[in-house]
Coordinates of C-alpha atoms and ligand atoms in Angstrom, one line a residue:
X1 CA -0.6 -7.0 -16.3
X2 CA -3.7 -5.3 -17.4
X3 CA -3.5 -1.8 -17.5
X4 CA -6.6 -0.2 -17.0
X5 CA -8.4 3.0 -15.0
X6 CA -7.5 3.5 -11.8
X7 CA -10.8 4.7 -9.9
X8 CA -12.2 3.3 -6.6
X9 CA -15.4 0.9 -6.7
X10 CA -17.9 0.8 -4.9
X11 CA -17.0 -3.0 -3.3
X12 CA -13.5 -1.2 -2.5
X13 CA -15.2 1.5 -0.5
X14 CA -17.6 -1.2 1.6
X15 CA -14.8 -3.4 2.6
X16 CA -12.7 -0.5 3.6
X17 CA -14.1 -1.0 7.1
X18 CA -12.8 -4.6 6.9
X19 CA -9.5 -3.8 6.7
X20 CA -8.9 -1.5 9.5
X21 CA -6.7 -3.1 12.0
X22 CA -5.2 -0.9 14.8
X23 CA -2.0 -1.3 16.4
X24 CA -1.0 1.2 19.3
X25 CA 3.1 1.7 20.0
X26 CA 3.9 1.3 23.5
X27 CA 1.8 -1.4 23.9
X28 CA 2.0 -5.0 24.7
X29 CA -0.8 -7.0 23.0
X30 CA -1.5 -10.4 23.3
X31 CA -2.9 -11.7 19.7
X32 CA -6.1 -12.0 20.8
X33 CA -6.5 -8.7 21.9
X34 CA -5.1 -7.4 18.4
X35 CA -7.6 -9.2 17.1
X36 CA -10.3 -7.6 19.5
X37 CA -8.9 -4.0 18.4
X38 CA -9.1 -5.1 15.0
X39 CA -13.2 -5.8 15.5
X40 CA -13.7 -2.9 17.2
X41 CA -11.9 -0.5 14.5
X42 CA -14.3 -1.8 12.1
X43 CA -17.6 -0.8 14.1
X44 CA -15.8 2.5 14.7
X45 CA -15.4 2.9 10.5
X46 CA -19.0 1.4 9.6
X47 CA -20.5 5.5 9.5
X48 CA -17.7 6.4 8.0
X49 CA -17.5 3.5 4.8
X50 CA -21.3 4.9 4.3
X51 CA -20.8 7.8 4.0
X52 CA -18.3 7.6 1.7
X53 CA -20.4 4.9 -0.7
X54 CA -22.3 7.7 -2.1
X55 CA -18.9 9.6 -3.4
X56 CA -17.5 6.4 -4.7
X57 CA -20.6 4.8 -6.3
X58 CA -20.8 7.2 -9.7
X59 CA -16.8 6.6 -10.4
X60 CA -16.4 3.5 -12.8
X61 CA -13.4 0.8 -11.9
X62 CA -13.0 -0.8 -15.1
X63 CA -10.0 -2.5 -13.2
X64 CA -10.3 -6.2 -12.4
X65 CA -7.9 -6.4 -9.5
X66 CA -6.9 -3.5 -7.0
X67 CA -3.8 -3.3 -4.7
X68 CA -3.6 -2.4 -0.9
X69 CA -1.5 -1.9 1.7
X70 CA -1.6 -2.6 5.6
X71 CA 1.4 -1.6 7.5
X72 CA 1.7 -1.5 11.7
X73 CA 4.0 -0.4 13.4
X74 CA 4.5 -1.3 17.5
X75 CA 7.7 -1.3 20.0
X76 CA 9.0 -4.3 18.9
X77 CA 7.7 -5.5 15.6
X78 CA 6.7 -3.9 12.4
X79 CA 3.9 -5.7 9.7
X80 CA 3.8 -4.6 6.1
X81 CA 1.3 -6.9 3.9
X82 CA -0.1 -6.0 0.3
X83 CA -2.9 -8.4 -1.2
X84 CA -5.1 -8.0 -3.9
X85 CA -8.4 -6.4 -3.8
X86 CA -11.2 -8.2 -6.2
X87 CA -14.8 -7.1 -6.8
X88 CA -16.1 -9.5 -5.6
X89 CA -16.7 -10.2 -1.6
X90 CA -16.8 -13.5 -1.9
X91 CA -13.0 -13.4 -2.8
X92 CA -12.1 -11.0 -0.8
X93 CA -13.2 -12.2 2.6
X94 CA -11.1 -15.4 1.4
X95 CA -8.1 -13.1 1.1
X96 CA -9.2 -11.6 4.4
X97 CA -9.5 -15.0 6.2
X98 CA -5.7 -15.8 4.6
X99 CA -4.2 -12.2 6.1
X100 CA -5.3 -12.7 9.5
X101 CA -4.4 -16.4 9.0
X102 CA -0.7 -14.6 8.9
X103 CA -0.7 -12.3 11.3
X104 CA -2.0 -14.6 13.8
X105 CA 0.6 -17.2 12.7
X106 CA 3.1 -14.0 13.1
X107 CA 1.8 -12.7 16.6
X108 CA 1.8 -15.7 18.0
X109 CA 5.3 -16.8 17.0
X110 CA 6.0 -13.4 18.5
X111 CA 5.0 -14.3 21.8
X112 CA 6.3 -17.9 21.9
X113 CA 9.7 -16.2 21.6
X114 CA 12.4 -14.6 24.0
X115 CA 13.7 -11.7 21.9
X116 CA 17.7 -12.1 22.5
X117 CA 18.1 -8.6 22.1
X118 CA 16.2 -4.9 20.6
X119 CA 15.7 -6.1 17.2
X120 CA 12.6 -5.6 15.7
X121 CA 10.3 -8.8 14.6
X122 CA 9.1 -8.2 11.1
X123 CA 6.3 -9.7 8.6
X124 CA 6.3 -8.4 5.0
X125 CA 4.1 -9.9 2.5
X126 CA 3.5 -9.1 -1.0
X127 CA 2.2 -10.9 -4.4
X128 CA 2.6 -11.6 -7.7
X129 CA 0.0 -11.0 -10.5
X130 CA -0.2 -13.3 -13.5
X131 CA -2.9 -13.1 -16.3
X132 CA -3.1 -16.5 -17.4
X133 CA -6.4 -16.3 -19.7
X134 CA -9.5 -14.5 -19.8
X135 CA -10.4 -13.2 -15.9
X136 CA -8.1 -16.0 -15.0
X137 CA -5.3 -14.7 -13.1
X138 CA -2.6 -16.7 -10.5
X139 CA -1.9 -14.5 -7.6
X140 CA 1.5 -15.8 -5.9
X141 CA 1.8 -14.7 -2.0
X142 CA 5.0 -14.1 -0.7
X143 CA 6.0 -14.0 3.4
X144 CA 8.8 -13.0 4.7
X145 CA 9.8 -12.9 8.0
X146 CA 12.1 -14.1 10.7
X147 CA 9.7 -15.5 13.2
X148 CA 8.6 -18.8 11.6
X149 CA 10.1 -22.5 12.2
X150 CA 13.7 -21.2 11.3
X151 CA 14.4 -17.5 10.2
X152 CA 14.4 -16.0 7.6
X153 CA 11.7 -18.0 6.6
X154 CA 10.1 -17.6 3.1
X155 CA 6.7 -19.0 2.6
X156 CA 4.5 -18.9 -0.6
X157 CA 1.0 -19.7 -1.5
X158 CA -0.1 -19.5 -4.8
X159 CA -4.4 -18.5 -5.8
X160 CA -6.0 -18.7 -9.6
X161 CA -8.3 -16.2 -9.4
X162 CA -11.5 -16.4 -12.3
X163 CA -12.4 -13.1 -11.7
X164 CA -15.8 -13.6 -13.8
X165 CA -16.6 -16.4 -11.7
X166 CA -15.5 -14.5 -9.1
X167 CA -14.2 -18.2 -7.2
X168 CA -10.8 -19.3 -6.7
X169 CA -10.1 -22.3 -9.0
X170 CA -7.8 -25.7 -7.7
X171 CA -5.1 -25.8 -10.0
X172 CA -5.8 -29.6 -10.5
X173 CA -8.7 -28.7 -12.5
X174 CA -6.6 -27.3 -15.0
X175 CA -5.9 -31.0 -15.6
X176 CA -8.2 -34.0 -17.1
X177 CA -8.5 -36.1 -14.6
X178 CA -7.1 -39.1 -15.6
X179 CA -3.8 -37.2 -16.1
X180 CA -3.6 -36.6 -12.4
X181 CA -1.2 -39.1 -12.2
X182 CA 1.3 -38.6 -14.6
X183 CA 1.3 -34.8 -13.0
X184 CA 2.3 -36.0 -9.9
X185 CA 5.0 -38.2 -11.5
X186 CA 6.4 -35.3 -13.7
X187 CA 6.7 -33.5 -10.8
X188 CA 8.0 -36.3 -8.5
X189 CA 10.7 -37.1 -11.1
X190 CA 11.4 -33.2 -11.0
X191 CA 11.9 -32.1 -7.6
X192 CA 14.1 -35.7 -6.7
X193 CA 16.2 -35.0 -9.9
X194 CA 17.0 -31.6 -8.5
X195 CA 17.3 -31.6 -5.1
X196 CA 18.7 -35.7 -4.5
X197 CA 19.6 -35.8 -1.3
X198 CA 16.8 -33.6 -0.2
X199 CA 13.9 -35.0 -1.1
X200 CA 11.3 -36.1 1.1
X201 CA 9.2 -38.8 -0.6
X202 CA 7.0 -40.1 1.8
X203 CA 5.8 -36.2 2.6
X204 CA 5.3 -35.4 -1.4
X205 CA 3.1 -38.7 -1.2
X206 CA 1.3 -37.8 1.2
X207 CA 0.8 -34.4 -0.4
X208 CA -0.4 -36.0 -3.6
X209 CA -2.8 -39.3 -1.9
X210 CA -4.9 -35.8 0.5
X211 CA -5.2 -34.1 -2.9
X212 CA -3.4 -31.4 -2.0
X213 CA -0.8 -31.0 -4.8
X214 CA -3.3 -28.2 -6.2
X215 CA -2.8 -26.1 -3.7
X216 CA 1.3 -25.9 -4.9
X217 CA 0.8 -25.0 -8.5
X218 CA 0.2 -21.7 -10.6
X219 CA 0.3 -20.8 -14.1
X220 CA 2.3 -18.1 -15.4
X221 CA 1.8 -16.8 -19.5
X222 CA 4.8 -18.9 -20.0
X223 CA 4.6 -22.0 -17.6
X224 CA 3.5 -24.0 -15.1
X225 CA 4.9 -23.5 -12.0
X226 CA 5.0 -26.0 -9.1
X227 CA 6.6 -24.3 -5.8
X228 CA 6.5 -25.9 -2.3
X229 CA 7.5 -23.9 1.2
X230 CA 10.8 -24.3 2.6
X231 CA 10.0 -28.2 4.6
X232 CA 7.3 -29.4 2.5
X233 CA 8.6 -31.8 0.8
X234 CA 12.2 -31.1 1.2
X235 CA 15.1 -31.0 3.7
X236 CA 15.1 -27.6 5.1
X237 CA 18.9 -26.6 3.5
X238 CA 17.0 -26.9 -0.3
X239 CA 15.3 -23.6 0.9
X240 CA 11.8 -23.1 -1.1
X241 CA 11.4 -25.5 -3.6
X242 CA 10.4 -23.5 -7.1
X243 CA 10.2 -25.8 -10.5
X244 CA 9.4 -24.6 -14.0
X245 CA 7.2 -26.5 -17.0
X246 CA 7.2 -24.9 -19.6
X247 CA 3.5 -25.0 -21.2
X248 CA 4.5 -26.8 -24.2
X249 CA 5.7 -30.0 -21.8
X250 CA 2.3 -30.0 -19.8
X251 CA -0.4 -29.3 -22.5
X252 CA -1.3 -32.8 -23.2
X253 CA -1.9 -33.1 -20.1
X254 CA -4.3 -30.2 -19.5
X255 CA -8.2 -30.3 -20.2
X256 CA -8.9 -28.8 -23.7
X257 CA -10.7 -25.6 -22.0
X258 CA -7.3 -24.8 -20.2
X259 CA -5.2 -26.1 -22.9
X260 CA -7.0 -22.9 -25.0
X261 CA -6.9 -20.1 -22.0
X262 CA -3.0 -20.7 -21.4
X263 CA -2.6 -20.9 -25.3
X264 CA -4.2 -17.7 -25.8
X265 CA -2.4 -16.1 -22.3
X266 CA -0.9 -12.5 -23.0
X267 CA 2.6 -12.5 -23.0
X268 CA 3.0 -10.8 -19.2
X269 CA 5.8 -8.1 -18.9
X270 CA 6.5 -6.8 -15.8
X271 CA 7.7 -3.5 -15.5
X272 CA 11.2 -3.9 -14.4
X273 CA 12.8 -7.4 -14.8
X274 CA 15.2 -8.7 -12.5
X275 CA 18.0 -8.9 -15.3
X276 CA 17.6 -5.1 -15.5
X277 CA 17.6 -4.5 -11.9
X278 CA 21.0 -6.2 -11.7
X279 CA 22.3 -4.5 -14.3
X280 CA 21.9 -1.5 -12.8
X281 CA 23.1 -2.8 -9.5
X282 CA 26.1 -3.4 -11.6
X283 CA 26.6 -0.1 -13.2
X284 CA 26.0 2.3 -10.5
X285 CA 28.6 0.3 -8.5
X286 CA 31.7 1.2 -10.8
X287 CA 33.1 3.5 -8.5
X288 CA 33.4 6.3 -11.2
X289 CA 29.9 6.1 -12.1
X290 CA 28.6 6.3 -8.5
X291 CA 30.7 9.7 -8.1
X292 CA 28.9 11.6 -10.9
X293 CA 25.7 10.2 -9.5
X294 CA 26.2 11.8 -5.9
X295 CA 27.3 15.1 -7.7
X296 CA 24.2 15.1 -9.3
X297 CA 22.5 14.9 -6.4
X298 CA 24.1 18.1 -4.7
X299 CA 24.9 19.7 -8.0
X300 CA 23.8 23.1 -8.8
X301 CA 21.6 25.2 -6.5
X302 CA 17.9 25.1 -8.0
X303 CA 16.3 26.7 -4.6
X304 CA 14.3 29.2 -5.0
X305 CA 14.9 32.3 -3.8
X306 CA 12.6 32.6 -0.6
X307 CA 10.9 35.8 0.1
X308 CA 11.6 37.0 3.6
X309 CA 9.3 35.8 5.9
X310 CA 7.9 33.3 3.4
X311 CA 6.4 30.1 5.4
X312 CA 6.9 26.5 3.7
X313 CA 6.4 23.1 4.5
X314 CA 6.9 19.7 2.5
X315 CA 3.4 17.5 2.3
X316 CA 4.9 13.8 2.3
X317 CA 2.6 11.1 1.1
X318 CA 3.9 7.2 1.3
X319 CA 2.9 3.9 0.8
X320 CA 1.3 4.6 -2.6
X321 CA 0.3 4.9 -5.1
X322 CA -3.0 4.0 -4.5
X323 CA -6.1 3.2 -7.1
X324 CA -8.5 5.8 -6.1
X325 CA -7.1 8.3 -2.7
X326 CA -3.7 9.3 -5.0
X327 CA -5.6 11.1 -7.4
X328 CA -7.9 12.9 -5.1
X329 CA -5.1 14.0 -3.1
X330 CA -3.6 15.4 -6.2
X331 CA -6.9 17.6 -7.0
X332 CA -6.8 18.9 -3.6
X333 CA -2.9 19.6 -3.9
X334 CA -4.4 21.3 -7.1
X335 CA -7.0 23.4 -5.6
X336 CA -4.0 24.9 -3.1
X337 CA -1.6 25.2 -6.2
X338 CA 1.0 23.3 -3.3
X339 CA 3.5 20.8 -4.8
X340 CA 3.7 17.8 -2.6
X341 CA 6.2 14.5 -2.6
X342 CA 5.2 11.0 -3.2
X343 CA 7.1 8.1 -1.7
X344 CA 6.3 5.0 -3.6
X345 CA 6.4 1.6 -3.2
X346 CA 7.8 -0.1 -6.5
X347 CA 5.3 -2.8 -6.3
X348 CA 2.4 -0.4 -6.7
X349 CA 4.1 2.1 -9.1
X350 CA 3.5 -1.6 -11.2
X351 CA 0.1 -1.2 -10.2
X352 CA -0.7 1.9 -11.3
X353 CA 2.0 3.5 -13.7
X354 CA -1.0 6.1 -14.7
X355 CA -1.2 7.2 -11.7
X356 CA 3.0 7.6 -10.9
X357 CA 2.7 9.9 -14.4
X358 CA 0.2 11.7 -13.3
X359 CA 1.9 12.8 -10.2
X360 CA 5.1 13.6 -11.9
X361 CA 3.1 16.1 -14.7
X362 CA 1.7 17.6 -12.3
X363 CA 5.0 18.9 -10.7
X364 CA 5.1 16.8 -8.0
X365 CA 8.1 14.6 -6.5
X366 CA 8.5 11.1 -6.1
X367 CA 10.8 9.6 -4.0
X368 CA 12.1 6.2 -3.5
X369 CA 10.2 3.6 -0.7
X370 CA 11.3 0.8 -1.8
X371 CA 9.7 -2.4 -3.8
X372 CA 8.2 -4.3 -0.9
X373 CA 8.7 -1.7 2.4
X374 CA 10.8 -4.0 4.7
X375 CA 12.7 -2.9 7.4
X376 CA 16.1 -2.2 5.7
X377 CA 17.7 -2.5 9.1
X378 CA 16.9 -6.7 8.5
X379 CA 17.4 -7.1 5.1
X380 CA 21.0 -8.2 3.4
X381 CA 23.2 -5.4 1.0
X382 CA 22.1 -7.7 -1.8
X383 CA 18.2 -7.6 -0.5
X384 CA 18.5 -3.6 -0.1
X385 CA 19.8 -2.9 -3.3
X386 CA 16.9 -5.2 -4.7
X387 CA 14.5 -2.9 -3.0
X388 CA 15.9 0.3 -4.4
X389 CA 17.0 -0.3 -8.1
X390 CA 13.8 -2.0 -8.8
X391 CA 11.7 0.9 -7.6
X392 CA 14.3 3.5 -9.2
X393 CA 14.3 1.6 -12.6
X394 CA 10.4 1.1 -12.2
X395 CA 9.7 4.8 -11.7
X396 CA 12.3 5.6 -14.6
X397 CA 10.2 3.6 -16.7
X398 CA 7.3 5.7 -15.9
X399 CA 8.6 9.5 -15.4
X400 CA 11.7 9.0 -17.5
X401 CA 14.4 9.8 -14.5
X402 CA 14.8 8.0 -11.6
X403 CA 14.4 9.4 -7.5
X404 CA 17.3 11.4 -6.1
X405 CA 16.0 10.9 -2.7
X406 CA 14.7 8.0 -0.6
X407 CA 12.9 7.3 2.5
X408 CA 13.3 4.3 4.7
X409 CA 10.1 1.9 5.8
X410 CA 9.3 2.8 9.1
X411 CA 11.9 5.4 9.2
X412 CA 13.9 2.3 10.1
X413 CA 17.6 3.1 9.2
X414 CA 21.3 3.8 10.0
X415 CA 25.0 4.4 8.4
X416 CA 25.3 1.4 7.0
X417 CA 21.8 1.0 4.9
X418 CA 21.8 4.9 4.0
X419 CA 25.2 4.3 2.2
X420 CA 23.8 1.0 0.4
X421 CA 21.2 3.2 -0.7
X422 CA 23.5 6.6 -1.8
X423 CA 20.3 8.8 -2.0
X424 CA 19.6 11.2 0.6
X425 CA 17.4 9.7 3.3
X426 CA 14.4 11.7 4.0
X427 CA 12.4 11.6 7.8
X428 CA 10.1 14.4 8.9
X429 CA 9.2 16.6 11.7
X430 CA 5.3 16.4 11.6
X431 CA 4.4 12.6 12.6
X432 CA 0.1 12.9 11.7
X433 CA 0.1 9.3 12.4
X434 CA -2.7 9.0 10.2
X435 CA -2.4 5.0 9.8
X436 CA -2.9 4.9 13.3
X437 CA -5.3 7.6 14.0
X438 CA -7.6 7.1 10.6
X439 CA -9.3 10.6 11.8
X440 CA -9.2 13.5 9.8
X441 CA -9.8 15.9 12.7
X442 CA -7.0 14.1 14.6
X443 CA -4.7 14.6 11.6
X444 CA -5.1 18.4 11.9
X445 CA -4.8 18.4 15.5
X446 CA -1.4 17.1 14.8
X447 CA -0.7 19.6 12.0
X448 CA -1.2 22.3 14.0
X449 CA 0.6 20.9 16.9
X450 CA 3.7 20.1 15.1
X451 CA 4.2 22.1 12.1
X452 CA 6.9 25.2 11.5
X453 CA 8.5 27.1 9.2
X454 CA 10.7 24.1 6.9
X455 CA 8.8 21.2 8.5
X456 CA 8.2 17.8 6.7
X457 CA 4.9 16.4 7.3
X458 CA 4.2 12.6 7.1
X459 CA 0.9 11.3 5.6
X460 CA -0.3 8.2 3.6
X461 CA -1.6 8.7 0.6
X462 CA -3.1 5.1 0.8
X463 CA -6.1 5.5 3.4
X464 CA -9.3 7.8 2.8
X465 CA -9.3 9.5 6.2
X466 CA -6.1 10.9 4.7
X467 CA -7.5 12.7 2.0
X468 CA -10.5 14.1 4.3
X469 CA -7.3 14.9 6.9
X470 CA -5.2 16.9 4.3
X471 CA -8.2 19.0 3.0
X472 CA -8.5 20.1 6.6
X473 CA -4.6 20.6 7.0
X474 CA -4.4 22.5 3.5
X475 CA -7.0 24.8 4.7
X476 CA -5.4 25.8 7.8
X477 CA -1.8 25.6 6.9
X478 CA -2.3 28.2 3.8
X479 CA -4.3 30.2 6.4
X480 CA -1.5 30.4 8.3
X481 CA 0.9 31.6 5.2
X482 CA 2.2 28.3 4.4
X483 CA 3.3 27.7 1.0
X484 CA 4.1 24.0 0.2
X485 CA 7.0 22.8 -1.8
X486 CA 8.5 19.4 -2.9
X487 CA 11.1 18.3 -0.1
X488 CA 14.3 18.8 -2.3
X489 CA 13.0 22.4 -2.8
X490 CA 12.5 22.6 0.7
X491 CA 15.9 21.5 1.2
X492 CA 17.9 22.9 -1.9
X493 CA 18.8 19.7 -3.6
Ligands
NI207 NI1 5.8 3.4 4.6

C-alpha cells in the first residue's frame, strides 16, 4: 500500500455531507424512513461542509485513496462499514450507491425477521486495498453479517479502481478478447476440481453467457483472484468460493497493456500478515507466557502523585485514525498541553501508520479497538482473537509495543469476551454522542453535563464536528481546572 501524506482534500471535505446518515436509539425505523433521515442529515450539513472547504482547500492530499468509517448504533442492531474514499466523485457516488445498496439489503432483512430473542442484528463491512499497477488498484469488499439468506453470511465484491481515469475498470478487460473463453474454462475446470460435489454448472454458465464473470475477479501483486459469494455458483456448505492464479499461469492470456501493469505491480506488504497474527495467538496462549503479560499490565505503580484537589479527566478518541481530523485533534490536545487516548481500529492504523506514530511521540495512548469493530458479543474466540492480535501486532509495528488496554465496539461486552481479550476493558462515563449528534455545541452541552473529577469522555476522532466539539470542551474543561491524562494514568495502570 502506498504510503503517502495524510491531509484532507478538498473532494473529502464536499462529500462529507454525503455521508451523514443518522440513526436515533430507541427508535423503530422502517428502512425507508432511515433513508429519509439520511437525506435530511445531509441538507442539515450542506452550511457546515462549506464552511469548512475554505480550511481544507490549501492542505495538499498527495494520497490516492482515503479510508472512512460509518458506524450506527440503535436498540437492536449495530452497523459498522469502512469504504474507500477516491478523489474523484464520480467514484465515490458509485461507492455511495453500493453502501446504501447494503444497508438497505441489511434493514430490510431486519424487518423481514422475528428476532428469537435480545441479540443484536449486526452489519460490518470492510475492504481490502491492492495496488496492482500504476493508479490501478483492486478494492475487495467484505460483508459480514447474520441477517442474509443463511447466517453468518459472508459476501464479497471485488472493484479495480484506475484512479487516473478515475472509472472503475471490468476485470474482463484485463483480457484480449478472444481469450475470454479459455478464462472461463480455466476457471470452470478450477472451481469443479475443487469443490466436486458442489459445483453448480448450469449457474457458473449462466454467469459466464450475461458477461458477468468480471464482476468476480481482482488482481492482487501476486495473482489473479477469482472469488464468488457463498451460492453463486456453489452449494451453500462450500461457503465463499475464493481461487488463486498465480500471474505467471494467466499472462498469456492478458492484453499486452495489463500483461506490463501486473508485471511491473509493487510487491504489496501488508502490515501484519495473518501467519504472524497466529503466531502470536499461539504464544501468548502458553499459559506461562500469558501470566507475565497480565503482571505487566498491573505491574509497578507509575501514577502520578496527584495534587490535592487536582481535577482530571481521560479525552477518549475511537474509530481512527483518520486522514485529516486525527492530526488536528492532536494540535489542539497540543495547544492544552492534555494527553489524550486513541482507540484504533487495526485496519486504519494500516491506513495511516504516520499518523499512529505521530500520536504515540506525542505522548499520547493508544488502545486496542479491534481490526474491523464488530460486536465481540457475535463473533467466535477464534474471530475475537483475530480482531485483537492483528491490531496489537499492527500497532507494535508502528510504536514498537503493543496496547495494554482495549475497548469493545459499541461498548458491547461481557465475561467471556473480556477474558479472550486479557487487556483491561475500558468504557466511559461521559457519552458526547458525537456520531449521533455531529454538533459541536451539543458536544459540550454534554461535557458539561456529564463530566467529574476521574471521568472518561467518549469522542470520535473520525468526524469534523468532533474536532470543532473538543476545542469547545478543552476550553471549558481547563477552565474548570481540569487536567487531562491518558486513561491508564487516570487509572494507575
Ligand atoms: Ni467504535
Amino acid at each position: 500500500m502506498k504510503k503517502l501524506l495524510a491531509a484532507l482534500g478538498l473532494v473529502l471535505t464536499l462529500l462529507v455531507g454525503f455521508f451523514i446518515f443518522s440513526v436515533y436509539s430507541g427508535e423503530e425505523q422502517s428502512a425507508e424512513n432511515q433513508q429519509e433521515a439520511l437525506t435530511q442529515e445531509t441538507k442539515r450539513d450542506d452550511s457546515l461542509s462549506e464552511a469548512e472547504l475554505t480550511v481544507a482547500s490549501d492542505e495538499t492530499d498527495n494520497q490516492d485513496i482515503h479510508i472512512n468509517r460509518e458506524e450506527y448504533q440503535a436498540d437492536d442492531y449495530h452497523i459498522s462499514m469502512s469504504y474507500p474514499v477516491f478523489k474523484s466523485e464520480q467514484l465515490n457516488s458509485q461507492i455511495k450507491d453500493y453502501k446504501e445498496q447494503v444497508i438497505d439489503e441489511f434493514l430490510q432483512a431486519k424487518s423481514d425477521v422475528n428476532k428469537p430473542d435480545d441479540s443484536l442484528h449486526y452489519l460490518t463491512t470492510s475492504f481490502e486495498l491492492n495496488e496492482i499497477g500504476d493508479n490501478l488498484y483492486s478494492i475487495i469488499f467484505e460483508e459480514f453479517s447474520e441477517l442474509a439468506p443463511t447466517s453468518p453470511y459472508t459476501q464479497n465484491k471485488a472493484l479495480i479502481v484506475d484512479t487516473e481515469a478515475q472509472e472503475f475498470v471490468d476485470a474482463s478487460e484485463a483480457f484480449n478478447q478472444e481469450s475470454l473463453e479459455d478464462v472461463a474454462g480455466l476457471i470452470r475446470q478450477s472451481v469443479e476440481a475443487e469443490y466436486p460435489d458442489y459445483f453448480f454448472s448450469a449457474e457458473f454458465d449462466r454467469l459466464v453467457e450475461n458477461g458477468r464473470l468480471g464482476d468476480y475477479i481482482y488482481f492482487t501483486d501476486t495473482d489473479m483472484v477469482v472469488s464468488f459469494s457463498q451460492y453463486l455458483v456453489t452449494a451453500g456448505t462450500a461457503g465463499p468460493v475464493s481461487l488463486e492464479f498465480a500471474h505467471d499461469e494467466i499472462k498469456h492470456l492478458l492484453t499486452e497493456e495489463w500483461a506490463a501493469q501486473l508485471e511491473s505491480a509493487d510487491d504489496n506488504t501488508s502490515l501484519v500478515s495473518d501467519e504472524e497474527v497466529e503466531e502470536a495467538i499461539e504464544e501468548e496462549s502458553q499459559p506461562g507466557d500469558q501470566e507475565i503479560a497480565l503482571e505487566d499490565q498491573t505491574g509497578e505503580d507509575t501514577t502520578q502523585e496527584t495534587e490535592p484537589g487536582q481535577k482530571r479527566v481521560a479525552l477518549t478518541f475511537d474509530d481512527g485514525p483518520h486522514g485529516s481530523n486525527t492530526e488536528k485533534i492532536l494540535n489542539l490536545l497540543d495547544q492544552y498541553d492534555a494527553k489524550g487516548t486513541f482507540f484504533m481500529v487495526g485496519s486504519s492504523v494500516e491506513f495511516y501508520p504516520e499518523v499512529v506514530e505521530k500520536v504515540h511521540k506525542e505522548g499520547h495512548e493508544i488502545g486496542n479497538h479491534t481490526w474491523n469493530h464488530p460486536d465481540l458479543v457475535t463473533q467466535s474466540n477464534e474471530q475475537i482473537n483475530f480482531e485483537i492480535y492483528s491490531t496489537d501486532l499492527a500497532i507494535e509495528k508502528v510504536i514498537g509495543e503493543r496496547p495494554t488496554i482495549y475497548r469493545p465496539p459499541y461498548g458491547s461486552t461481557n465475561e467471556h469476551v473480556n477474558s479472550i481479550v486479557g487487556k483491561p476493558s475500558i468504557m466511559w462515563d461521559v457519552d458526547t454522542l458525537d456520531w449521533k449528534n455531529r454538533n459541536p455545541q451539543a458536544i459540550l452541552e454534554n461535557v458539561k453535563a456529564q463530566t467529574q473529577n476521574g471521568s472518561i469522555i467518549l469522542m470520535h476522532d473520525i468526524h469534523d464536528t468532533t474536532v470543532e466539539g473538543l476545542a469547545l470542551s478543552l476550553e471549558y474543561l481547563s477552565s474548570q481546572g481540569y487536567e487531562f491524562v491518558t486513561v491508564s494514568e487516570l487509572n494507575g495502570y
